[in-house]
Amino acid sequence: MLTDLLKHNRRWATGKRLEDPDYFKRLSALQRPEYLWIGCSDSRVPANVITGLEPGEVFVHRNVANLVHRADLNLLSVLEFAVETLGVSHIIVCGHYGCGGVRAATDGHRHGIIDHWLQPIRDVADDRSGELEGITDPDIRLNRLCELNIEAQVASLSRTPIIQSAWKRGKKLSIHGWVYGLNDGLIRDLECGRADCGCSHQGEGPEDCEQSRRRDEDDRSA
């Protein structure tokens, strides 16, 4: 089995060099991705494949149920490097329908140490219990919780000091919440993104916030 993987790798590398002799030379020289992808560890949701991006075009962090634990040094290290060193412009939090992690968080069974990891999903389920209890179909209810979880992680990410600091410095940085359908291969934008500088003008970019501040000052002085 493992030797098959090595054979596939050699075929892939040979094919790339035949298509473009300088492909690996360029790839090894510089990493300048525009996107940071925070996704689920599920093997059926590979960031490069489902977005059609080449290696080097997206920086990737994955964990069970695409969670943003703000004490997770792994995620925070990836986030800081992506924002401060690589200079990404877009951060995509992408979950998927039918997520096993989301299901495990709310199925009422014990799963071991992962139960601690999945606690934020139970918190979301508790906060939105009224909406979720009104959905009788279990699959539709699960998928709605997958969406709500993504929205919550976008909000959590936007409040990290790394993101807040970048926005306050005027960095153009947007966070997006997407969900992937395993049954059709399509990505859907949940339209829960954030692109503000941490001030009260939610959803605006840094330049827009500055204009909003000026309008507010003009209104106060009028």
JSON list of C-alpha atoms in Angstrom, two decimals:
[
{"chain": "A", "resi": 1, "resn": "MET", "atom": "CA", "xyz": [0.00, 0.00, 0.00]},
{"chain": "A", "resi": 2, "resn": "LEU", "atom": "CA", "xyz": [2.67, 2.53, 0.99]},
{"chain": "A", "resi": 3, "resn": "THR", "atom": "CA", "xyz": [4.81, 1.64, -2.02]},
{"chain": "A", "resi": 4, "resn": "ASP", "atom": "CA", "xyz": [1.81, 2.47, -4.21]},
{"chain": "A", "resi": 5, "resn": "LEU", "atom": "CA", "xyz": [1.78, 5.98, -2.77]},
{"chain": "A", "resi": 6, "resn": "LEU", "atom": "CA", "xyz": [5.45, 6.44, -3.59]},
{"chain": "A", "resi": 7, "resn": "LYS", "atom": "CA", "xyz": [4.82, 5.20, -7.15]},
{"chain": "A", "resi": 8, "resn": "HIS", "atom": "CA", "xyz": [1.92, 7.64, -7.54]},
{"chain": "A", "resi": 9, "resn": "ASN", "atom": "CA", "xyz": [4.16, 10.44, -6.30]},
{"chain": "A", "resi": 10, "resn": "ARG", "atom": "CA", "xyz": [6.87, 9.64, -8.83]},
{"chain": "A", "resi": 11, "resn": "ARG", "atom": "CA", "xyz": [4.34, 9.55, -11.66]},
{"chain": "A", "resi": 12, "resn": "TRP", "atom": "CA", "xyz": [2.84, 12.85, -10.52]},
{"chain": "A", "resi": 13, "resn": "ALA", "atom": "CA", "xyz": [6.24, 14.56, -10.21]},
{"chain": "A", "resi": 14, "resn": "THR", "atom": "CA", "xyz": [7.36, 13.24, -13.60]},
{"chain": "A", "resi": 15, "resn": "GLY", "atom": "CA", "xyz": [4.15, 14.42, -15.22]},
{"chain": "A", "resi": 16, "resn": "LYS", "atom": "CA", "xyz": [4.52, 17.89, -13.72]},
{"chain": "A", "resi": 17, "resn": "ARG", "atom": "CA", "xyz": [8.09, 18.21, -15.01]},
{"chain": "A", "resi": 18, "resn": "LEU", "atom": "CA", "xyz": [7.01, 17.12, -18.49]},
{"chain": "A", "resi": 19, "resn": "GLU", "atom": "CA", "xyz": [4.26, 19.74, -18.51]},
{"chain": "A", "resi": 20, "resn": "ASP", "atom": "CA", "xyz": [6.46, 22.46, -17.06]},
{"chain": "A", "resi": 21, "resn": "PRO", "atom": "CA", "xyz": [10.20, 21.85, -16.55]},
{"chain": "A", "resi": 22, "resn": "ASP", "atom": "CA", "xyz": [10.47, 24.80, -14.13]},
{"chain": "A", "resi": 23, "resn": "TYR", "atom": "CA", "xyz": [7.38, 23.92, -12.04]},
{"chain": "A", "resi": 24, "resn": "PHE", "atom": "CA", "xyz": [9.19, 22.69, -8.91]},
{"chain": "A", "resi": 25, "resn": "LYS", "atom": "CA", "xyz": [11.91, 25.31, -9.21]},
{"chain": "A", "resi": 26, "resn": "ARG", "atom": "CA", "xyz": [9.32, 28.07, -9.03]},
{"chain": "A", "resi": 27, "resn": "LEU", "atom": "CA", "xyz": [7.33, 26.30, -6.32]},
{"chain": "A", "resi": 28, "resn": "SER", "atom": "CA", "xyz": [10.37, 25.85, -4.06]},
{"chain": "A", "resi": 29, "resn": "ALA", "atom": "CA", "xyz": [11.56, 29.43, -4.48]},
{"chain": "A", "resi": 30, "resn": "LEU", "atom": "CA", "xyz": [8.63, 31.29, -2.96]},
{"chain": "A", "resi": 31, "resn": "GLN", "atom": "CA", "xyz": [5.38, 30.76, -1.08]},
{"chain": "A", "resi": 32, "resn": "ARG", "atom": "CA", "xyz": [2.90, 33.57, -1.64]},
{"chain": "A", "resi": 33, "resn": "PRO", "atom": "CA", "xyz": [-0.62, 32.20, -1.13]},
{"chain": "A", "resi": 34, "resn": "GLU", "atom": "CA", "xyz": [-3.51, 34.62, -1.09]},
{"chain": "A", "resi": 35, "resn": "TYR", "atom": "CA", "xyz": [-5.70, 32.32, 1.00]},
{"chain": "A", "resi": 36, "resn": "LEU", "atom": "CA", "xyz": [-5.62, 30.67, 4.40]},
{"chain": "A", "resi": 37, "resn": "TRP", "atom": "CA", "xyz": [-7.98, 27.70, 4.59]},
{"chain": "A", "resi": 38, "resn": "ILE", "atom": "CA", "xyz": [-9.25, 26.53, 7.97]},
{"chain": "A", "resi": 39, "resn": "GLY", "atom": "CA", "xyz": [-11.11, 23.33, 7.24]},
{"chain": "A", "resi": 40, "resn": "CYS", "atom": "CA", "xyz": [-12.21, 19.98, 8.58]},
{"chain": "A", "resi": 41, "resn": "SER", "atom": "CA", "xyz": [-9.79, 17.06, 8.75]},
{"chain": "A", "resi": 42, "resn": "ASP", "atom": "CA", "xyz": [-12.26, 14.92, 6.79]},
{"chain": "A", "resi": 43, "resn": "SER", "atom": "CA", "xyz": [-10.31, 13.26, 3.97]},
{"chain": "A", "resi": 44, "resn": "ARG", "atom": "CA", "xyz": [-13.13, 13.98, 1.53]},
{"chain": "A", "resi": 45, "resn": "VAL", "atom": "CA", "xyz": [-12.63, 17.75, 1.75]},
{"chain": "A", "resi": 46, "resn": "PRO", "atom": "CA", "xyz": [-9.14, 18.55, 0.37]},
{"chain": "A", "resi": 47, "resn": "ALA", "atom": "CA", "xyz": [-8.78, 22.32, -0.02]},
{"chain": "A", "resi": 48, "resn": "ASN", "atom": "CA", "xyz": [-6.65, 22.35, -3.19]},
{"chain": "A", "resi": 49, "resn": "VAL", "atom": "CA", "xyz": [-8.77, 19.79, -5.00]},
{"chain": "A", "resi": 50, "resn": "ILE", "atom": "CA", "xyz": [-12.23, 21.24, -4.39]},
{"chain": "A", "resi": 51, "resn": "THR", "atom": "CA", "xyz": [-11.14, 24.81, -5.16]},
{"chain": "A", "resi": 52, "resn": "GLY", "atom": "CA", "xyz": [-9.00, 23.95, -8.17]},
{"chain": "A", "resi": 53, "resn": "LEU", "atom": "CA", "xyz": [-5.93, 25.63, -6.64]},
{"chain": "A", "resi": 54, "resn": "GLU", "atom": "CA", "xyz": [-2.35, 24.56, -7.21]},
{"chain": "A", "resi": 55, "resn": "PRO", "atom": "CA", "xyz": [0.17, 23.82, -4.45]},
{"chain": "A", "resi": 56, "resn": "GLY", "atom": "CA", "xyz": [1.50, 27.13, -3.14]},
{"chain": "A", "resi": 57, "resn": "GLU", "atom": "CA", "xyz": [-1.77, 28.97, -3.73]},
{"chain": "A", "resi": 58, "resn": "VAL", "atom": "CA", "xyz": [-3.48, 28.16, -0.43]},
{"chain": "A", "resi": 59, "resn": "PHE", "atom": "CA", "xyz": [-2.09, 27.80, 3.11]},
{"chain": "A", "resi": 60, "resn": "VAL", "atom": "CA", "xyz": [-4.02, 25.11, 4.98]},
{"chain": "A", "resi": 61, "resn": "HIS", "atom": "CA", "xyz": [-4.93, 24.30, 8.57]},
{"chain": "A", "resi": 62, "resn": "ARG", "atom": "CA", "xyz": [-7.32, 21.42, 9.27]},
{"chain": "A", "resi": 63, "resn": "ASN", "atom": "CA", "xyz": [-8.82, 19.96, 12.41]},
{"chain": "A", "resi": 64, "resn": "VAL", "atom": "CA", "xyz": [-11.87, 17.96, 13.44]},
{"chain": "A", "resi": 65, "resn": "ALA", "atom": "CA", "xyz": [-15.02, 20.00, 12.65]},
{"chain": "A", "resi": 66, "resn": "ASN", "atom": "CA", "xyz": [-13.03, 23.09, 11.55]},
{"chain": "A", "resi": 67, "resn": "LEU", "atom": "CA", "xyz": [-13.03, 24.65, 15.01]},
{"chain": "A", "resi": 68, "resn": "VAL", "atom": "CA", "xyz": [-11.34, 27.87, 16.11]},
{"chain": "A", "resi": 69, "resn": "HIS", "atom": "CA", "xyz": [-10.20, 27.23, 19.66]},
{"chain": "A", "resi": 70, "resn": "ARG", "atom": "CA", "xyz": [-8.54, 30.47, 20.70]},
{"chain": "A", "resi": 71, "resn": "ALA", "atom": "CA", "xyz": [-6.19, 28.57, 23.02]},
{"chain": "A", "resi": 72, "resn": "ASP", "atom": "CA", "xyz": [-5.10, 26.26, 20.18]},
{"chain": "A", "resi": 73, "resn": "LEU", "atom": "CA", "xyz": [-1.44, 27.16, 19.67]},
{"chain": "A", "resi": 74, "resn": "ASN", "atom": "CA", "xyz": [-1.31, 25.13, 16.47]},
{"chain": "A", "resi": 75, "resn": "LEU", "atom": "CA", "xyz": [-4.08, 27.16, 14.84]},
{"chain": "A", "resi": 76, "resn": "LEU", "atom": "CA", "xyz": [-2.82, 30.46, 16.26]},
{"chain": "A", "resi": 77, "resn": "SER", "atom": "CA", "xyz": [0.68, 29.78, 14.95]},
{"chain": "A", "resi": 78, "resn": "VAL", "atom": "CA", "xyz": [-0.69, 29.03, 11.49]},
{"chain": "A", "resi": 79, "resn": "LEU", "atom": "CA", "xyz": [-2.91, 32.11, 11.63]},
{"chain": "A", "resi": 80, "resn": "GLU", "atom": "CA", "xyz": [-0.12, 34.45, 12.71]},
{"chain": "A", "resi": 81, "resn": "PHE", "atom": "CA", "xyz": [2.28, 33.12, 10.09]},
{"chain": "A", "resi": 82, "resn": "ALA", "atom": "CA", "xyz": [-0.35, 33.38, 7.36]},
{"chain": "A", "resi": 83, "resn": "VAL", "atom": "CA", "xyz": [-1.34, 36.94, 8.27]},
{"chain": "A", "resi": 84, "resn": "GLU", "atom": "CA", "xyz": [1.99, 38.45, 9.32]},
{"chain": "A", "resi": 85, "resn": "THR", "atom": "CA", "xyz": [4.52, 36.59, 7.15]},
{"chain": "A", "resi": 86, "resn": "LEU", "atom": "CA", "xyz": [2.68, 35.26, 4.12]},
{"chain": "A", "resi": 87, "resn": "GLY", "atom": "CA", "xyz": [0.36, 38.26, 3.95]},
{"chain": "A", "resi": 88, "resn": "VAL", "atom": "CA", "xyz": [-2.80, 36.39, 2.99]},
{"chain": "A", "resi": 89, "resn": "SER", "atom": "CA", "xyz": [-5.81, 38.51, 2.04]},
{"chain": "A", "resi": 90, "resn": "HIS", "atom": "CA", "xyz": [-8.57, 35.98, 2.61]},
{"chain": "A", "resi": 91, "resn": "ILE", "atom": "CA", "xyz": [-9.20, 33.47, 5.38]},
{"chain": "A", "resi": 92, "resn": "ILE", "atom": "CA", "xyz": [-11.76, 30.80, 4.58]},
{"chain": "A", "resi": 93, "resn": "VAL", "atom": "CA", "xyz": [-13.41, 28.76, 7.32]},
{"chain": "A", "resi": 94, "resn": "CYS", "atom": "CA", "xyz": [-14.90, 25.82, 5.42]},
{"chain": "A", "resi": 95, "resn": "GLY", "atom": "CA", "xyz": [-16.95, 23.05, 6.98]},
{"chain": "A", "resi": 96, "resn": "HIS", "atom": "CA", "xyz": [-19.06, 20.45, 5.23]},
{"chain": "A", "resi": 97, "resn": "TYR", "atom": "CA", "xyz": [-22.52, 18.99, 5.42]},
{"chain": "A", "resi": 98, "resn": "GLY", "atom": "CA", "xyz": [-22.81, 15.67, 7.21]},
{"chain": "A", "resi": 99, "resn": "CYS", "atom": "CA", "xyz": [-19.77, 16.44, 9.37]},
{"chain": "A", "resi": 100, "resn": "GLY", "atom": "CA", "xyz": [-19.01, 13.52, 11.70]},
{"chain": "A", "resi": 101, "resn": "GLY", "atom": "CA", "xyz": [-17.50, 15.84, 14.29]},
{"chain": "A", "resi": 102, "resn": "VAL", "atom": "CA", "xyz": [-20.66, 17.94, 14.46]},
{"chain": "A", "resi": 103, "resn": "ARG", "atom": "CA", "xyz": [-22.75, 14.77, 14.71]},
{"chain": "A", "resi": 104, "resn": "ALA", "atom": "CA", "xyz": [-20.56, 13.37, 17.49]},
{"chain": "A", "resi": 105, "resn": "ALA", "atom": "CA", "xyz": [-20.85, 16.60, 19.46]},
{"chain": "A", "resi": 106, "resn": "THR", "atom": "CA", "xyz": [-24.60, 16.23, 19.83]},
{"chain": "A", "resi": 107, "resn": "ASP", "atom": "CA", "xyz": [-25.42, 12.52, 19.59]},
{"chain": "A", "resi": 108, "resn": "GLY", "atom": "CA", "xyz": [-25.47, 12.03, 23.37]},
{"chain": "A", "resi": 109, "resn": "HIS", "atom": "CA", "xyz": [-22.68, 9.42, 23.39]},
{"chain": "A", "resi": 110, "resn": "ARG", "atom": "CA", "xyz": [-19.20, 9.52, 24.90]},
{"chain": "A", "resi": 111, "resn": "HIS", "atom": "CA", "xyz": [-16.37, 9.53, 22.37]},
{"chain": "A", "resi": 112, "resn": "GLY", "atom": "CA", "xyz": [-13.32, 10.09, 24.55]},
{"chain": "A", "resi": 113, "resn": "ILE", "atom": "CA", "xyz": [-11.02, 13.07, 24.57]},
{"chain": "A", "resi": 114, "resn": "ILE", "atom": "CA", "xyz": [-12.59, 14.51, 21.44]},
{"chain": "A", "resi": 115, "resn": "ASP", "atom": "CA", "xyz": [-15.67, 15.35, 23.51]},
{"chain": "A", "resi": 116, "resn": "HIS", "atom": "CA", "xyz": [-13.64, 18.20, 25.05]},
{"chain": "A", "resi": 117, "resn": "TRP", "atom": "CA", "xyz": [-12.57, 19.40, 21.62]},
{"chain": "A", "resi": 118, "resn": "LEU", "atom": "CA", "xyz": [-16.16, 19.45, 20.35]},
{"chain": "A", "resi": 119, "resn": "GLN", "atom": "CA", "xyz": [-17.57, 21.49, 23.24]},
{"chain": "A", "resi": 120, "resn": "PRO", "atom": "CA", "xyz": [-17.92, 24.70, 21.16]},
{"chain": "A", "resi": 121, "resn": "ILE", "atom": "CA", "xyz": [-20.37, 22.90, 18.88]},
{"chain": "A", "resi": 122, "resn": "ARG", "atom": "CA", "xyz": [-22.53, 21.91, 21.84]},
{"chain": "A", "resi": 123, "resn": "ASP", "atom": "CA", "xyz": [-22.44, 25.53, 22.96]},
{"chain": "A", "resi": 124, "resn": "VAL", "atom": "CA", "xyz": [-23.71, 26.61, 19.53]},
{"chain": "A", "resi": 125, "resn": "ALA", "atom": "CA", "xyz": [-26.42, 23.93, 19.65]},
{"chain": "A", "resi": 126, "resn": "ASP", "atom": "CA", "xyz": [-27.54, 25.16, 23.07]},
{"chain": "A", "resi": 127, "resn": "ASP", "atom": "CA", "xyz": [-27.60, 28.79, 21.94]},
{"chain": "A", "resi": 128, "resn": "ARG", "atom": "CA", "xyz": [-29.68, 27.95, 18.86]},
{"chain": "A", "resi": 129, "resn": "SER", "atom": "CA", "xyz": [-31.74, 25.16, 20.42]},
{"chain": "A", "resi": 130, "resn": "GLY", "atom": "CA", "xyz": [-35.04, 26.81, 19.56]},
{"chain": "A", "resi": 131, "resn": "GLU", "atom": "CA", "xyz": [-34.25, 26.85, 15.85]},
{"chain": "A", "resi": 132, "resn": "LEU", "atom": "CA", "xyz": [-32.70, 23.39, 15.79]},
{"chain": "A", "resi": 133, "resn": "GLU", "atom": "CA", "xyz": [-35.50, 21.71, 17.76]},
{"chain": "A", "resi": 134, "resn": "GLY", "atom": "CA", "xyz": [-37.95, 23.05, 15.18]},
{"chain": "A", "resi": 135, "resn": "ILE", "atom": "CA", "xyz": [-36.25, 21.00, 12.44]},
{"chain": "A", "resi": 136, "resn": "THR", "atom": "CA", "xyz": [-37.75, 17.49, 12.50]},
{"chain": "A", "resi": 137, "resn": "ASP", "atom": "CA", "xyz": [-35.57, 15.87, 9.83]},
{"chain": "A", "resi": 138, "resn": "PRO", "atom": "CA", "xyz": [-32.33, 14.76, 11.59]},
{"chain": "A", "resi": 139, "resn": "ASP", "atom": "CA", "xyz": [-30.17, 15.16, 8.48]},
{"chain": "A", "resi": 140, "resn": "ILE", "atom": "CA", "xyz": [-31.44, 18.68, 7.81]},
{"chain": "A", "resi": 141, "resn": "ARG", "atom": "CA", "xyz": [-30.99, 19.53, 11.48]},
{"chain": "A", "resi": 142, "resn": "LEU", "atom": "CA", "xyz": [-27.40, 18.24, 11.39]},
{"chain": "A", "resi": 143, "resn": "ASN", "atom": "CA", "xyz": [-26.63, 20.25, 8.27]},
{"chain": "A", "resi": 144, "resn": "ARG", "atom": "CA", "xyz": [-28.08, 23.39, 9.81]},
{"chain": "A", "resi": 145, "resn": "LEU", "atom": "CA", "xyz": [-25.87, 22.88, 12.86]},
{"chain": "A", "resi": 146, "resn": "CYS", "atom": "CA", "xyz": [-22.90, 22.49, 10.50]},
{"chain": "A", "resi": 147, "resn": "GLU", "atom": "CA", "xyz": [-23.74, 25.92, 9.08]},
{"chain": "A", "resi": 148, "resn": "LEU", "atom": "CA", "xyz": [-24.22, 27.47, 12.51]},
{"chain": "A", "resi": 149, "resn": "ASN", "atom": "CA", "xyz": [-20.88, 26.04, 13.62]},
{"chain": "A", "resi": 150, "resn": "ILE", "atom": "CA", "xyz": [-19.10, 27.64, 10.66]},
{"chain": "A", "resi": 151, "resn": "GLU", "atom": "CA", "xyz": [-20.72, 30.98, 11.41]},
{"chain": "A", "resi": 152, "resn": "ALA", "atom": "CA", "xyz": [-19.63, 30.73, 15.05]},
{"chain": "A", "resi": 153, "resn": "GLN", "atom": "CA", "xyz": [-16.03, 29.93, 14.08]},
{"chain": "A", "resi": 154, "resn": "VAL", "atom": "CA", "xyz": [-15.91, 32.92, 11.72]},
{"chain": "A", "resi": 155, "resn": "ALA", "atom": "CA", "xyz": [-17.07, 35.15, 14.57]},
{"chain": "A", "resi": 156, "resn": "SER", "atom": "CA", "xyz": [-14.57, 33.59, 16.98]},
{"chain": "A", "resi": 157, "resn": "LEU", "atom": "CA", "xyz": [-11.71, 34.00, 14.53]},
{"chain": "A", "resi": 158, "resn": "SER", "atom": "CA", "xyz": [-12.58, 37.65, 13.94]},
{"chain": "A", "resi": 159, "resn": "ARG", "atom": "CA", "xyz": [-12.15, 38.36, 17.66]},
{"chain": "A", "resi": 160, "resn": "THR", "atom": "CA", "xyz": [-8.63, 36.92, 17.98]},
{"chain": "A", "resi": 161, "resn": "PRO", "atom": "CA", "xyz": [-5.90, 39.47, 18.78]},
{"chain": "A", "resi": 162, "resn": "ILE", "atom": "CA", "xyz": [-4.05, 38.48, 15.60]},
{"chain": "A", "resi": 163, "resn": "ILE", "atom": "CA", "xyz": [-6.98, 39.47, 13.38]},
{"chain": "A", "resi": 164, "resn": "GLN", "atom": "CA", "xyz": [-7.94, 42.51, 15.45]},
{"chain": "A", "resi": 165, "resn": "SER", "atom": "CA", "xyz": [-4.38, 43.81, 15.32]},
{"chain": "A", "resi": 166, "resn": "ALA", "atom": "CA", "xyz": [-4.18, 43.33, 11.54]},
{"chain": "A", "resi": 167, "resn": "TRP", "atom": "CA", "xyz": [-7.43, 45.21, 11.00]},
{"chain": "A", "resi": 168, "resn": "LYS", "atom": "CA", "xyz": [-6.41, 48.06, 13.29]},
{"chain": "A", "resi": 169, "resn": "ARG", "atom": "CA", "xyz": [-3.25, 48.48, 11.23]},
{"chain": "A", "resi": 170, "resn": "GLY", "atom": "CA", "xyz": [-5.45, 48.84, 8.17]},
{"chain": "A", "resi": 171, "resn": "LYS", "atom": "CA", "xyz": [-4.61, 45.48, 6.64]},
{"chain": "A", "resi": 172, "resn": "LYS", "atom": "CA", "xyz": [-7.02, 44.33, 3.93]},
{"chain": "A", "resi": 173, "resn": "LEU", "atom": "CA", "xyz": [-8.06, 40.98, 5.34]},
{"chain": "A", "resi": 174, "resn": "SER", "atom": "CA", "xyz": [-11.40, 39.22, 4.93]},
{"chain": "A", "resi": 175, "resn": "ILE", "atom": "CA", "xyz": [-12.81, 36.16, 6.68]},
{"chain": "A", "resi": 176, "resn": "HIS", "atom": "CA", "xyz": [-15.31, 33.97, 4.86]},
{"chain": "A", "resi": 177, "resn": "GLY", "atom": "CA", "xyz": [-17.62, 31.18, 5.99]},
{"chain": "A", "resi": 178, "resn": "TRP", "atom": "CA", "xyz": [-18.17, 28.41, 3.45]},
{"chain": "A", "resi": 179, "resn": "VAL", "atom": "CA", "xyz": [-19.80, 25.00, 3.52]},
{"chain": "A", "resi": 180, "resn": "TYR", "atom": "CA", "xyz": [-19.02, 22.11, 1.18]},
{"chain": "A", "resi": 181, "resn": "GLY", "atom": "CA", "xyz": [-21.56, 19.55, 0.01]},
{"chain": "A", "resi": 182, "resn": "LEU", "atom": "CA", "xyz": [-20.22, 16.01, -0.05]},
{"chain": "A", "resi": 183, "resn": "ASN", "atom": "CA", "xyz": [-23.15, 14.89, -2.18]},
{"chain": "A", "resi": 184, "resn": "ASP", "atom": "CA", "xyz": [-22.65, 17.40, -5.01]},
{"chain": "A", "resi": 185, "resn": "GLY", "atom": "CA", "xyz": [-19.10, 18.74, -4.64]},
{"chain": "A", "resi": 186, "resn": "LEU", "atom": "CA", "xyz": [-20.27, 22.34, -4.44]},
{"chain": "A", "resi": 187, "resn": "ILE", "atom": "CA", "xyz": [-19.11, 25.07, -2.05]},
{"chain": "A", "resi": 188, "resn": "ARG", "atom": "CA", "xyz": [-21.69, 27.51, -0.74]},
{"chain": "A", "resi": 189, "resn": "ASP", "atom": "CA", "xyz": [-20.92, 30.92, 0.74]},
{"chain": "A", "resi": 190, "resn": "LEU", "atom": "CA", "xyz": [-22.88, 31.31, 3.99]},
{"chain": "A", "resi": 191, "resn": "GLU", "atom": "CA", "xyz": [-22.48, 35.10, 3.75]},
{"chain": "A", "resi": 192, "resn": "CYS", "atom": "CA", "xyz": [-21.34, 35.36, 7.36]},
{"chain": "A", "resi": 193, "resn": "GLY", "atom": "CA", "xyz": [-17.94, 36.83, 6.55]},
{"chain": "A", "resi": 194, "resn": "ARG", "atom": "CA", "xyz": [-16.11, 39.59, 8.37]},
{"chain": "A", "resi": 195, "resn": "ALA", "atom": "CA", "xyz": [-13.96, 42.30, 6.86]},
{"chain": "A", "resi": 196, "resn": "ASP", "atom": "CA", "xyz": [-13.77, 45.09, 9.41]},
{"chain": "A", "resi": 197, "resn": "CYS", "atom": "CA", "xyz": [-11.07, 46.68, 11.51]},
{"chain": "A", "resi": 198, "resn": "GLY", "atom": "CA", "xyz": [-12.60, 45.72, 14.83]},
{"chain": "A", "resi": 199, "resn": "CYS", "atom": "CA", "xyz": [-14.56, 48.93, 15.31]},
{"chain": "A", "resi": 200, "resn": "SER", "atom": "CA", "xyz": [-18.32, 49.38, 15.54]},
{"chain": "A", "resi": 201, "resn": "HIS", "atom": "CA", "xyz": [-18.81, 49.57, 11.77]},
{"chain": "A", "resi": 202, "resn": "GLN", "atom": "CA", "xyz": [-19.39, 45.86, 11.28]},
{"chain": "A", "resi": 203, "resn": "GLY", "atom": "CA", "xyz": [-18.78, 44.28, 7.89]},
{"chain": "A", "resi": 204, "resn": "GLU", "atom": "CA", "xyz": [-16.75, 47.16, 6.44]},
{"chain": "A", "resi": 205, "resn": "GLY", "atom": "CA", "xyz": [-13.16, 47.26, 5.34]},
{"chain": "A", "resi": 206, "resn": "PRO", "atom": "CA", "xyz": [-10.54, 49.47, 6.99]},
{"chain": "A", "resi": 207, "resn": "GLU", "atom": "CA", "xyz": [-10.90, 52.26, 4.43]},
{"chain": "A", "resi": 208, "resn": "ASP", "atom": "CA", "xyz": [-14.69, 52.19, 4.77]},
{"chain": "A", "resi": 209, "resn": "CYS", "atom": "CA", "xyz": [-14.34, 52.34, 8.55]},
{"chain": "A", "resi": 210, "resn": "GLU", "atom": "CA", "xyz": [-12.15, 55.40, 8.28]},
{"chain": "A", "resi": 211, "resn": "GLN", "atom": "CA", "xyz": [-14.74, 57.06, 6.06]},
{"chain": "A", "resi": 212, "resn": "SER", "atom": "CA", "xyz": [-17.45, 56.09, 8.53]},
{"chain": "A", "resi": 213, "resn": "ARG", "atom": "CA", "xyz": [-15.47, 57.66, 11.37]},
{"chain": "A", "resi": 214, "resn": "ARG", "atom": "CA", "xyz": [-15.12, 60.88, 9.40]},
{"chain": "A", "resi": 215, "resn": "ARG", "atom": "CA", "xyz": [-18.86, 60.93, 8.67]},
{"chain": "A", "resi": 216, "resn": "ASP", "atom": "CA", "xyz": [-19.56, 60.35, 12.35]},
{"chain": "A", "resi": 217, "resn": "GLU", "atom": "CA", "xyz": [-17.25, 63.23, 13.28]},
{"chain": "A", "resi": 218, "resn": "ASP", "atom": "CA", "xyz": [-18.87, 65.49, 10.68]},
{"chain": "A", "resi": 219, "resn": "ASP", "atom": "CA", "xyz": [-22.32, 64.60, 12.00]},
{"chain": "A", "resi": 220, "resn": "ARG", "atom": "CA", "xyz": [-21.27, 65.39, 15.56]},
{"chain": "A", "resi": 221, "resn": "SER", "atom": "CA", "xyz": [-19.77, 68.73, 14.61]},
{"chain": "A", "resi": 222, "resn": "ALA", "atom": "CA", "xyz": [-22.74, 69.78, 12.44]}
]
